[in-house]
XYZ file of C-alpha atoms in Angstrom:
481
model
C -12.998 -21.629 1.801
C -11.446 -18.146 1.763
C -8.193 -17.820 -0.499
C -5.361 -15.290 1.041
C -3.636 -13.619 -2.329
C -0.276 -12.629 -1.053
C 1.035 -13.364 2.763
C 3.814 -12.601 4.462
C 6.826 -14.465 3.893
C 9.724 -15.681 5.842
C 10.454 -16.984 9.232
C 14.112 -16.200 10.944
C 16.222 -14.978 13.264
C 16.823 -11.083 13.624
C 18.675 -8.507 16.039
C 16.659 -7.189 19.235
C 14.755 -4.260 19.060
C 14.063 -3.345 22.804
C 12.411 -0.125 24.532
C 10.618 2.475 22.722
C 10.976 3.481 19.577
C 9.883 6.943 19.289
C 12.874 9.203 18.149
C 13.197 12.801 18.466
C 13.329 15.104 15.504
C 9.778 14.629 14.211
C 8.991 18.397 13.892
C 6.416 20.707 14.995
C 3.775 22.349 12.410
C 2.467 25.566 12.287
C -0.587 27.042 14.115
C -3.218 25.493 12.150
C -2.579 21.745 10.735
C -2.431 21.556 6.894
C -5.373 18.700 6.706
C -3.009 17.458 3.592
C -3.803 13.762 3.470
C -0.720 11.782 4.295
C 0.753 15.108 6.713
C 1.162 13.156 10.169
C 2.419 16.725 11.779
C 0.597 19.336 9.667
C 3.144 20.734 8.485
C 2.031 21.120 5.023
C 4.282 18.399 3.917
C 3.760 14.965 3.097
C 5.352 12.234 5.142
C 5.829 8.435 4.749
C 5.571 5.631 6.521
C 7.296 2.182 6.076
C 6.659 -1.316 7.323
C 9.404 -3.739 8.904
C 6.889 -6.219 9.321
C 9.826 -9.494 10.120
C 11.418 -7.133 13.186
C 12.491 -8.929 15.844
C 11.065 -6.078 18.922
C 11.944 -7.159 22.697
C 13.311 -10.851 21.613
C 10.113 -11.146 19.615
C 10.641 -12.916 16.166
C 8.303 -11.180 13.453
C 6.796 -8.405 16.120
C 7.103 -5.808 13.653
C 7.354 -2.267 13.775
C 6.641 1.360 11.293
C 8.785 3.722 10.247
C 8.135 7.203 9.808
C 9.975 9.982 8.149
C 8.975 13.487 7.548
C 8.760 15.508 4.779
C 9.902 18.963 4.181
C 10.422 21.559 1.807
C 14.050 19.501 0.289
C 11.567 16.230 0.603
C 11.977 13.474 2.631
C 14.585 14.001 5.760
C 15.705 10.775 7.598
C 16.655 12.920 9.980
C 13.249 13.774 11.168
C 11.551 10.496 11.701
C 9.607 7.969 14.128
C 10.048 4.742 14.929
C 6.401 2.643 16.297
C 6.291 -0.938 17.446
C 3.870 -2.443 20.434
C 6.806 -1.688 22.519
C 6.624 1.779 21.761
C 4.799 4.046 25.207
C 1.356 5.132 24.267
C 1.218 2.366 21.586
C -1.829 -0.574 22.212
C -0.666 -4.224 22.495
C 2.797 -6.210 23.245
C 5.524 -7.523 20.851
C 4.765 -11.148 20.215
C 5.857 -13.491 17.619
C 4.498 -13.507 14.318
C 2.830 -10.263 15.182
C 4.116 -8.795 11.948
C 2.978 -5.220 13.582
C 2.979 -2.881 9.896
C 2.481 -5.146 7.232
C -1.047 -3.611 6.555
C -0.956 0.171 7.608
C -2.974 2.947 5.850
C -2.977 6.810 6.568
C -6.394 9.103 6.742
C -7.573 11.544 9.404
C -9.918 9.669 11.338
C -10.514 11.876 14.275
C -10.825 14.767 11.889
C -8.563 17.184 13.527
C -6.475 17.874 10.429
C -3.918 15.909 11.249
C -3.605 12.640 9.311
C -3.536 9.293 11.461
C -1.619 6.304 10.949
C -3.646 3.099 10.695
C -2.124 -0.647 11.597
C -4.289 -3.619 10.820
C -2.871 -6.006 13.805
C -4.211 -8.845 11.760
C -2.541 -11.637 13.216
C -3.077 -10.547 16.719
C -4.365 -12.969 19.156
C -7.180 -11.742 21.253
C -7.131 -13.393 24.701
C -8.251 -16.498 24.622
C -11.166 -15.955 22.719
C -9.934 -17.309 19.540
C -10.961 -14.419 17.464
C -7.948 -12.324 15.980
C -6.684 -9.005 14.603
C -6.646 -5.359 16.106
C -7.233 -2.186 13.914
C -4.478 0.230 16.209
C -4.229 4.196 15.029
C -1.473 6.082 15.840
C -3.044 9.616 16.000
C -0.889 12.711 14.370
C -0.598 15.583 15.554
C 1.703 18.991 15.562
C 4.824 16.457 17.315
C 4.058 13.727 14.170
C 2.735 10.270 14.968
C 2.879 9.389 18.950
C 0.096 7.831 21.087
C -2.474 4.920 19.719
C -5.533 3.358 20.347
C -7.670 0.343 19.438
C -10.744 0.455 17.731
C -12.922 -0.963 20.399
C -16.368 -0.610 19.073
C -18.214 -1.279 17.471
C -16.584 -4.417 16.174
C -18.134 -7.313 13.885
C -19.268 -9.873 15.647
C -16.710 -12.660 14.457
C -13.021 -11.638 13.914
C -10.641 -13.698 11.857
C -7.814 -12.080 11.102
C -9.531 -8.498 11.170
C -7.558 -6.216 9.788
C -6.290 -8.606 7.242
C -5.930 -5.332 4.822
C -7.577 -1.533 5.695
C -8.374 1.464 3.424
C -9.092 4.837 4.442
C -11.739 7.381 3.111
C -14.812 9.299 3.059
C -17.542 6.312 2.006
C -20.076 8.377 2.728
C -19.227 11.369 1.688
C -19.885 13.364 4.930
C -16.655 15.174 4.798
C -15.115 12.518 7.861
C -12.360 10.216 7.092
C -14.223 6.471 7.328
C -12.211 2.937 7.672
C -12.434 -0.141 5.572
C -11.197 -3.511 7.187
C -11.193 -6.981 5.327
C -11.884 -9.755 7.675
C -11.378 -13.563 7.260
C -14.728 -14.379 9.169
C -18.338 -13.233 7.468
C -18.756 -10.253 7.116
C -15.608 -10.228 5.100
C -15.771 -6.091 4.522
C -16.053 -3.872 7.323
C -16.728 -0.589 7.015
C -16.319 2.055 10.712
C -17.755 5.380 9.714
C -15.718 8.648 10.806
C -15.145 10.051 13.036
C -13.461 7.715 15.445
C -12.417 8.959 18.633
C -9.270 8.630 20.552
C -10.799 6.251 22.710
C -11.234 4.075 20.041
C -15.126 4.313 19.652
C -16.836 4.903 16.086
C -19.817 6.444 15.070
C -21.401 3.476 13.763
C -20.307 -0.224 11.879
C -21.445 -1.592 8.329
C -20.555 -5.265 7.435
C -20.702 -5.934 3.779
C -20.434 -9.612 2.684
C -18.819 -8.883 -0.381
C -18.630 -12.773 -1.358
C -22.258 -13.218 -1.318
C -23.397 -9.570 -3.181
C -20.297 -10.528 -5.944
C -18.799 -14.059 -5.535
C -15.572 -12.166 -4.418
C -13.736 -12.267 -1.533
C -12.591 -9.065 0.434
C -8.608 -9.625 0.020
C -6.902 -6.419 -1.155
C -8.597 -2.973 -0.880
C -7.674 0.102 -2.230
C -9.403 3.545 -2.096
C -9.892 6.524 -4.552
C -12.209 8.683 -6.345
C -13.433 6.856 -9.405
C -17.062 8.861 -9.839
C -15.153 12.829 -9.438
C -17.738 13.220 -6.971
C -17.404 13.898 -3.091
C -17.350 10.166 -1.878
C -14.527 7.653 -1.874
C -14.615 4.354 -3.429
C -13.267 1.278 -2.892
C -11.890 -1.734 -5.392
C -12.461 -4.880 -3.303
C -9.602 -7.248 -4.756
C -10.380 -11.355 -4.190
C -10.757 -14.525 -5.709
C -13.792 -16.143 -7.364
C -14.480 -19.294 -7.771
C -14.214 -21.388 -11.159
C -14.610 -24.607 -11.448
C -12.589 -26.414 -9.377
C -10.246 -23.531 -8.603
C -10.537 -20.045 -8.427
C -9.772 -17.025 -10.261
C -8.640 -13.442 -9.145
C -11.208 -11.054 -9.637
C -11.968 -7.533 -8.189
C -14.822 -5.051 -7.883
C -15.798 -0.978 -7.782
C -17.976 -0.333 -4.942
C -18.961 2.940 -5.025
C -19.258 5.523 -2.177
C -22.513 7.754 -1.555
C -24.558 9.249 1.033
C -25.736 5.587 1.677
C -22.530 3.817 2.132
C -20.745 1.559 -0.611
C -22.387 0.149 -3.108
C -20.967 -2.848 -5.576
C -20.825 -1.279 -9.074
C -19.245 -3.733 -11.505
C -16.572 -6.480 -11.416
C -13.249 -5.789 -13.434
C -9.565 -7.182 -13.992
C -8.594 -8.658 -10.917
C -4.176 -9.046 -9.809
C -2.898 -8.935 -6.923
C -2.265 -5.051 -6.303
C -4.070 -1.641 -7.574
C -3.822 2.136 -7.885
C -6.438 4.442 -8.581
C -5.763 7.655 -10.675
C -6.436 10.333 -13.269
C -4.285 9.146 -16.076
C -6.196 10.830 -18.260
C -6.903 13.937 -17.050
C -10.888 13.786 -17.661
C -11.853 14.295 -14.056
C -12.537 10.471 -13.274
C -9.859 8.233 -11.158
C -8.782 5.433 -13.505
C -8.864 1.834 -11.739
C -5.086 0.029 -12.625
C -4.926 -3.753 -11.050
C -1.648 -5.706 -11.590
C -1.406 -9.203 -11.826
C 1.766 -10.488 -11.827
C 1.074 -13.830 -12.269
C -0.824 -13.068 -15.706
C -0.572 -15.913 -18.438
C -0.163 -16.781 -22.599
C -3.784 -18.279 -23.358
C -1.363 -21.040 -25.502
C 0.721 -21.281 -22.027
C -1.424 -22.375 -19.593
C 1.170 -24.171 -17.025
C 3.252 -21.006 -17.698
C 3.682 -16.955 -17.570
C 4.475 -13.781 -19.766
C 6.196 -12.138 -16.749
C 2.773 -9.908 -15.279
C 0.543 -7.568 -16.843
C -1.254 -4.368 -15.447
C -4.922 -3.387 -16.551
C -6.534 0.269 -16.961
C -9.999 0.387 -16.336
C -11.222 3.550 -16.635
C -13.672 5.704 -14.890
C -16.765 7.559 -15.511
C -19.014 9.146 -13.427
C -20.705 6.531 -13.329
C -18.508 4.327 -11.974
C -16.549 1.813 -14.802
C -16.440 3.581 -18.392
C -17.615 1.743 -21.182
C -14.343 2.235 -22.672
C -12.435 -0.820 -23.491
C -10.106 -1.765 -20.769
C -5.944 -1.332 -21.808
C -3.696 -4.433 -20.877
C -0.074 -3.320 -20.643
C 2.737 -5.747 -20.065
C 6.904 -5.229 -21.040
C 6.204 -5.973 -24.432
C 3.813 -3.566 -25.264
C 5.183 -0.514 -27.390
C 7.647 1.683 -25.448
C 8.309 0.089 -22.357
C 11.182 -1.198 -21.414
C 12.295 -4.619 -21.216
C 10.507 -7.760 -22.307
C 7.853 -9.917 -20.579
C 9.859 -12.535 -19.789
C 8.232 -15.932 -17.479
C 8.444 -14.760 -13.843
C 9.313 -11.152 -14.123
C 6.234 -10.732 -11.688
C 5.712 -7.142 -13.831
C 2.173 -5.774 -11.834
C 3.566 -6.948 -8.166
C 3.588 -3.182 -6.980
C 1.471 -0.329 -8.250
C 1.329 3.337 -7.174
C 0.147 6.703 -9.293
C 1.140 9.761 -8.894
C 1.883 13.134 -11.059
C 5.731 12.528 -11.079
C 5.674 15.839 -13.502
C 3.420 18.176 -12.680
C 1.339 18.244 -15.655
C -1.952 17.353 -14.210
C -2.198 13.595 -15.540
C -1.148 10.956 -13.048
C 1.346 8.489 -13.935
C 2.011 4.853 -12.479
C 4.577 2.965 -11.034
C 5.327 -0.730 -11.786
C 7.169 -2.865 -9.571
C 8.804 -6.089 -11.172
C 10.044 -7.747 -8.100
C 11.649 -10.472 -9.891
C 12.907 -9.298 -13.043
C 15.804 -10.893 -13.853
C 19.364 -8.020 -14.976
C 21.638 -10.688 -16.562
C 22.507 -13.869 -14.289
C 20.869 -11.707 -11.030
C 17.721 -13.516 -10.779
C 15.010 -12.026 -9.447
C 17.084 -8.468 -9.175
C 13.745 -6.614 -9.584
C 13.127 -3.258 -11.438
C 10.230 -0.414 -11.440
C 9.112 1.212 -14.856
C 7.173 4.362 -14.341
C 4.472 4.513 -17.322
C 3.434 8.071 -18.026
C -0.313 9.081 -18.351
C -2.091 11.787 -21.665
C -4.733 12.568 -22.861
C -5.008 9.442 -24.365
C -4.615 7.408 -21.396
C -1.616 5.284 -19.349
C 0.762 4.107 -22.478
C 3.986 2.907 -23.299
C 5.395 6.322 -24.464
C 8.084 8.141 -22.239
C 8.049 5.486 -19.929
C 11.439 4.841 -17.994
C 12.663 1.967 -15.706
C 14.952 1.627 -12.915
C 17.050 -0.745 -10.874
C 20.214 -0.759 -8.419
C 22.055 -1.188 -11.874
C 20.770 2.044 -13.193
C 23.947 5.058 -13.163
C 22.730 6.788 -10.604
C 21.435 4.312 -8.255
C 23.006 3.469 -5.522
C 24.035 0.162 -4.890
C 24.056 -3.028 -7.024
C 21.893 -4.999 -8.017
C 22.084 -8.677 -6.931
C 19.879 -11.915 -7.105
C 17.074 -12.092 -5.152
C 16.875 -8.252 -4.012
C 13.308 -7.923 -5.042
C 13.909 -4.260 -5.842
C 10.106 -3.019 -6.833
C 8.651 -5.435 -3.964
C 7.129 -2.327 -2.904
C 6.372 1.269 -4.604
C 4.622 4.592 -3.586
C 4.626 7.986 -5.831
C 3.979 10.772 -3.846
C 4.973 14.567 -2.936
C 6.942 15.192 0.209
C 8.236 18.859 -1.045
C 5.235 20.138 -1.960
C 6.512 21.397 -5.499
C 3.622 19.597 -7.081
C 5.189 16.896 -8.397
C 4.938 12.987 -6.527
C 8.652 11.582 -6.072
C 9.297 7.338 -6.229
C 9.404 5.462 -3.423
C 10.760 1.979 -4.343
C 11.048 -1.321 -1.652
C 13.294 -4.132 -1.835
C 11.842 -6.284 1.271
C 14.312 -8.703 0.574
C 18.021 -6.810 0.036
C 20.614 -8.031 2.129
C 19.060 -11.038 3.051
C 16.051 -9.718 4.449
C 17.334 -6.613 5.674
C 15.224 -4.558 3.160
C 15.828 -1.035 2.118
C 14.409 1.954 0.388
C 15.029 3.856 -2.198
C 14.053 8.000 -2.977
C 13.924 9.440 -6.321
C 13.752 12.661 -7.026
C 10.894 14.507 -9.495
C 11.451 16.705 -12.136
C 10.100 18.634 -15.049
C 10.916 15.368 -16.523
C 9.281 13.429 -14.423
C 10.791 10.869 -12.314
C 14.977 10.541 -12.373
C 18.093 8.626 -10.863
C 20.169 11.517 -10.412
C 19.998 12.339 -6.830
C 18.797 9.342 -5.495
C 19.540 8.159 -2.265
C 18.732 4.960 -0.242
C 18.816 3.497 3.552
C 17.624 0.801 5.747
C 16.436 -0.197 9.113
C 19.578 1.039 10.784
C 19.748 4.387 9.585
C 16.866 5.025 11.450
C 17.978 3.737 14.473
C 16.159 0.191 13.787
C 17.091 -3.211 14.366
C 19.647 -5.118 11.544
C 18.861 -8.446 10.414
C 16.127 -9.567 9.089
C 13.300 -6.858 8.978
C 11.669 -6.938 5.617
C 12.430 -2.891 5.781
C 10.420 -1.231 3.001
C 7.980 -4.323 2.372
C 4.933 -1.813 1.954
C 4.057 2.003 2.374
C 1.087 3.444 3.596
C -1.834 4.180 1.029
């Protein structure tokens, strides 16, 4: 039987959300769209898009809807922004309970028109009464940001359980088109639409990959990147394995080439990845977090989460020895202390411009004195020598500079994404706390500097300063990829 890894949480009450939800103020780009990945307008800036997955939309309980705001040359601008739900004109679909609409989105130009497209995998959908479920929707950009959508309506796998369950997006294949990845809780558990995909929601062709049989690992968690430096994406494929009479989290590199992916070798497994140069030798380096990592003398217990580097080669996995970096390893802050959950998040980024991409840690339940589960993100630095302990900082609504406080059960770090909305060449934090205010959720931005990442300047808001519902949203629970 299939194991889920992480899934949704929470059930309650929250304020309507009724009507559409696109808002004015998105922007218009110049002549020619930028083709920057995550640029929704093509504008040459970078945007971002966050999930409200527990939104209550038209008196729906858990419909769910996405947040978008825009970059621009001072970074992100609230200002500029737009808000999608299945109540939204143009969007596929209706609000329904337990929809969770957003809480698997990833960005990649699909249609390959330069603009980058928004991708929702509807994975709880209900389809008819045909008892398969989940939708793959993309919200196509263009020079007005994110507006109309479409299904993917063929070709689809032949069973669908939950399709949709988590999606990827890149070029497999290495064509020079933007393909999709979907995990899927019925065999074929990987699905893979190549590019392009048109806006009526055709693709050019489908590959199932039954990832379980090839490795013994289920299709749970996938996350995209260049491992090989060459001109195909690849894909980790995060799951569980089976051992003994329980199971084990594992993942696997499947490569991308002219022929599709490929498994390459298995590796640390968690719960969450990034994929990035940390070293600066021309290969993306594979990080996996497992929060839930334990002492070998503890087994009915926890150090608090660990991360693993994994580094890559052109060939796929180096040879090198994998690093294992928790908070007690030299230089980072903090201690590993039993359900810290250090590893929940991951994101990497170049938060300093000097060409080696650094990661960011979410601890979603790091305790800051009595506040349980207050949460905190370190930001580990990458060199020559790979992601260490050195220069590493960490930050949490307690930190001067931050605004707000930090209080019990926040889960600040729930959710993080490094990335550059200014264009200066250096990738600013993005840090979630799903569960602030009682399920509420905000999000925080930090600002980059020659110093890398820093809490002067920071800024936060929520749901409602976006023109979203209050109550219980789970604002900020995840970013797109």
């Amino acid at each position: 039987m299939r194991k889920h890894l992480r899934t949704t949480l929470a059930t309650a009450a929250a304020a309507a959300l009724t009507g559409s939800l696109i808002v004015a103020g998105a922007g218009s780009a110049a002549a020619a769209p930028s083709g920057l990945r995550g640029d929704f307008n093509g504008d040459g800036y970078r945007d971002l898009a966050i999930a409200a997955p527990l939104a209550k939309v038209d008196g729906k309980t858990n419909a769910g809807y996405v947040a978008v705001v825009y970059g621009t040359s001072s970074g992100l601008d609230k200002s500029k922004r737009t808000l999608i739900s299945q109540a939204t004109p143009g969007i596929p679909g209706v609000p329904e309970t337990g929809d969770t609409f957003g809480d698997r989105i990833t960005a990649g130009d699909l249609d390959g028109d330069g603009y980058t497209d928004l991708v929702v995998g509807v994975h709880a959908e209900q389809i008819g009464s045909t008892g398969d479920s989940g939708a793959l929707t993309v919200i196509w950009g263009s020079a007005t940001g994110l507006t109309s959508g479409t299904d993917i309506s063929s070709p689809l796998p032949e069973n669908r359980h939950e399709l949709g369950w988590d999606v990827a997006a890149g070029d497999f294949d290495g064509d020079g088109m933007t393909d999709l990845a979907a995990a899927n809780m019925a065999g074929p558990g990987l699905n893979v639409f190549k590019g392009p995909i048109s806006r009526t929601g055709k693709a050019a062709a489908l590959t199932g990959i039954d990832t379980q049989d090839q490795t013994g690992i289920n299709a749970d968690r996938l996350v995209a990147g260049n491992v090989t430096g060459d001109g195909a994406t690849d894909l980790v494929v995060m799951g569980q394995q089976a051992s003994g009479d329980g199971y084990i989290t594992r993942s696997v590199l499947y490569k991308g080439g002219a022929t599709g992916l490929k498994a390459s070798g298995k590796l640390a497994g968690g719960y969450a990845a990034a994929i990035g140069d940390v070293n600066k030798d021309g290969y993306g380096d594979i990080v996996t977090g497992n929060f839930m990592e334990k002492a070998t003398d503890e087994p009915n217990g926890g150090l608090g989460g660990a991360i693993t580097v994994t580094y890559g080669s052109a060939t796929g996995l180096s040879t090198r020895t994998p690093v294992r970096i928790t908070q007690d390893t030299s230089g980072v802050p903090g201690a590993a202390e039993k359900g810290d959950r250090f590893g929940w998040s991951l994101s990497a980024g170049d938060t300093n411009g000097d060409g080696y991409a650094d990661v960011a840690v979410g601890a979603s339940s790091e305790a800051l004195g009595s506040k349980t589960a207050a949460g905190t993100v370190t930001v580990l630095r990458g060199s020559a020598t790979g992601l260490t302990g050195t220069g590493s900082k960490s930050f949490s609504q307690d930190t001067d500079g931050v605004p707000g406080t930090a209080e019990s059960h926040d889960q600040f770090g729930g959710s993080v994404h490094l990335t550059d909305s200014n264009a200066d060449g250096r990738a600013e934090l993005i840090a979630g706390a799903f569960a602030e205010n009682d399920g509420a959720g905000s999000v925080w931005l930090f600002k980059a500097g020659t110093s890398g990442i820093t809490a002067t300047g920071s800024t936060t808001f929520g749901s409602t300063s976006l023109g979203g519902p209050s109550g219980l949203t789970y604002f900020g629970d995840r970013f797109a990829n």
